[in-house]
Amino acid sequence: MKLTPCSKRSWMVPVVALALVAAVTAPVAAQASAGSPSATADTTRGPKPLKWGTGAWTFGAYTGQFNDEPEWQPDGRADQLQRGALFGGRIGYNFPFNLFLQGEASNSLLRTVLVTGDRSRNTNLFLLGGVLGYNIQPMQNLQIFPEVGVGAAIFKPTAISSETQLAFLYGAGFRYFVSPKLALRGDVRWHQIPNAMRDIRDRLAGSAVPHPDLWGLELSGGLSLFVGGPSDADHDNVDDASDACPDTPRGYPVDMRGCPLDDDGDGVPNGADQCPGTVSGAIVDQHGCALDTDGDRVPNGVDQCPATPKGATVDDRGCPSDADRDGVYDGIDQCANTPPGATVDARGCPSDTDGDGVYDGIDQCPGTAAGQKVDDRGCPPGLIILKNVPIRLDQLGVYFNFNRATLRPGSSVALDLVGQALSQMSDVEIEVQGYADAVGSNAYNLRLSRRRAETVRDYLVQHFPKLDASRFTVKAFGESNPVASNATPAGREQNRRVILVVGGGSM
């Protein structure tokens, strides 16, 4: 084999070194990206991941193989160093600004083969020197670095005195941290030793042997232990020395002080908050989710009407709305747009007890007889009174309170219609008949029915000047002549009545 000139080999140094480092570190980087606790950390507002190993002393041990291929072939003679195992140690310091400086010592046991017929010899190669490198840290637990160095190469063949030569180092490597203080390390290096074994080869093979550079390839791996530098017991990327919240649960995003972030201010840190973005002021559970006792989608603490019925439509304060003001909330109201004043049921629908088409609550004559035409007040328009035809005032909406001679609210509307009609009838006599239900004694009911008849007479006389009291006759019938059963409240209400009978006179 012919000698390969140094000039042709030197360009391969960085290319081969970088290619080997890429091949070795690719699976490591992939694993680190998937498993590193800081790989998915949000660093947009919080601290950046701590760079493990920076600002620390490092101590390491390594082993590998030293591969050498120099051959000397002057005048048909050849010498060759064969590869051998390598063992070494290092001590250094990693600066905070990515540079590192270290001292190394290693030993390789090589074999020297002398083609000229001399026997082969074992050769110890001692490498001593300093190395300068630059850390590229793509993730918290991975460093990739180029490195250069200079030192001494000491050759010690068997039974021959040693020789020391200047040596240079070019290479690249990686550190993969299994913990903040311990890393796996791998290196790919080219060792350039000009005039390697010059004196030794001259003695063994003759003084005419040229002295080309020796290029040795080192492949090594080992462990690195770090002393000092940043520490982070709670893994929040804030150095323990400046961590204001040193016991933050693992995985919680933190601020620059190392304290858990709480973006929505609900008292539950982002790392535990299962409902981020909770509205300000809302009361939340231990998971950070807003409580809503009445289920109206306005959280407790914000809800100003915390006992809203289920299904009611609410505003942004959590208070129900009632567009038609009927007392039944929107969302529950099945009859929206109820006219103001109408009496409604639980569904929000108006009732019409007398069936005259005018809702209860608006109907000013709520007892209108079935089929009777009414005006928009629910009262018969232009009441017509015929002589000798009894008029039941309860059918016009005149009612009395139980066990009383007082009129119920709303009765005055019907009495006003009666008074207006009677005022148009001159000189007629008006008989007012009072009745009661069967509750109580007959004597008591007789007196009660008289007082009720007198109440009607007095109202008409007081409110209509044309109706003189002398034209009225009051008669009491007590509980006699019932028009409905006294066994039910509705029947008793009909029996508490007053009847008008007009006779004589002219229209």
Short mmCIF file of N, CA and C in Angstrom, two decimals, residues 422-423 460-462 464-471:
data_model
loop_
_atom_site.label_atom_id
_atom_site.label_comp_id
_atom_site.label_asym_id
_atom_site.label_seq_id
_atom_site.Cartn_x
_atom_site.Cartn_y
_atom_site.Cartn_z
N LEU A 422 -129.58 52.27 35.16
CA LEU A 422 -130.73 52.66 35.98
C LEU A 422 -130.96 54.16 35.94
N SER A 423 -129.89 54.93 35.77
CA SER A 423 -130.04 56.39 35.72
C SER A 423 -130.83 56.83 34.50
N LEU A 460 -124.98 52.37 44.80
CA LEU A 460 -125.66 53.00 43.67
C LEU A 460 -126.15 54.40 44.04
N VAL A 461 -126.66 54.57 45.23
CA VAL A 461 -127.17 55.87 45.65
C VAL A 461 -126.03 56.87 45.78
N GLN A 462 -124.91 56.42 46.33
CA GLN A 462 -123.78 57.33 46.56
C GLN A 462 -123.11 57.76 45.27
N PHE A 464 -124.51 57.63 42.03
CA PHE A 464 -125.37 58.09 40.93
C PHE A 464 -126.48 58.98 41.51
N PRO A 465 -126.35 60.29 41.32
CA PRO A 465 -127.28 61.25 41.93
C PRO A 465 -128.74 61.07 41.50
N LYS A 466 -128.96 60.51 40.33
CA LYS A 466 -130.33 60.34 39.85
C LYS A 466 -131.05 59.20 40.56
N LEU A 467 -130.33 58.41 41.29
CA LEU A 467 -130.93 57.26 41.96
C LEU A 467 -131.16 57.62 43.43
N ASP A 468 -132.41 57.96 43.75
CA ASP A 468 -132.75 58.33 45.12
C ASP A 468 -132.98 57.07 45.94
N ALA A 469 -132.63 57.14 47.21
CA ALA A 469 -132.77 55.97 48.08
C ALA A 469 -134.21 55.52 48.23
N SER A 470 -135.16 56.46 48.03
CA SER A 470 -136.58 56.12 48.19
C SER A 470 -137.07 55.17 47.10
N ARG A 471 -136.32 55.05 46.05
CA ARG A 471 -136.74 54.17 44.94
C ARG A 471 -136.31 52.73 45.18
#
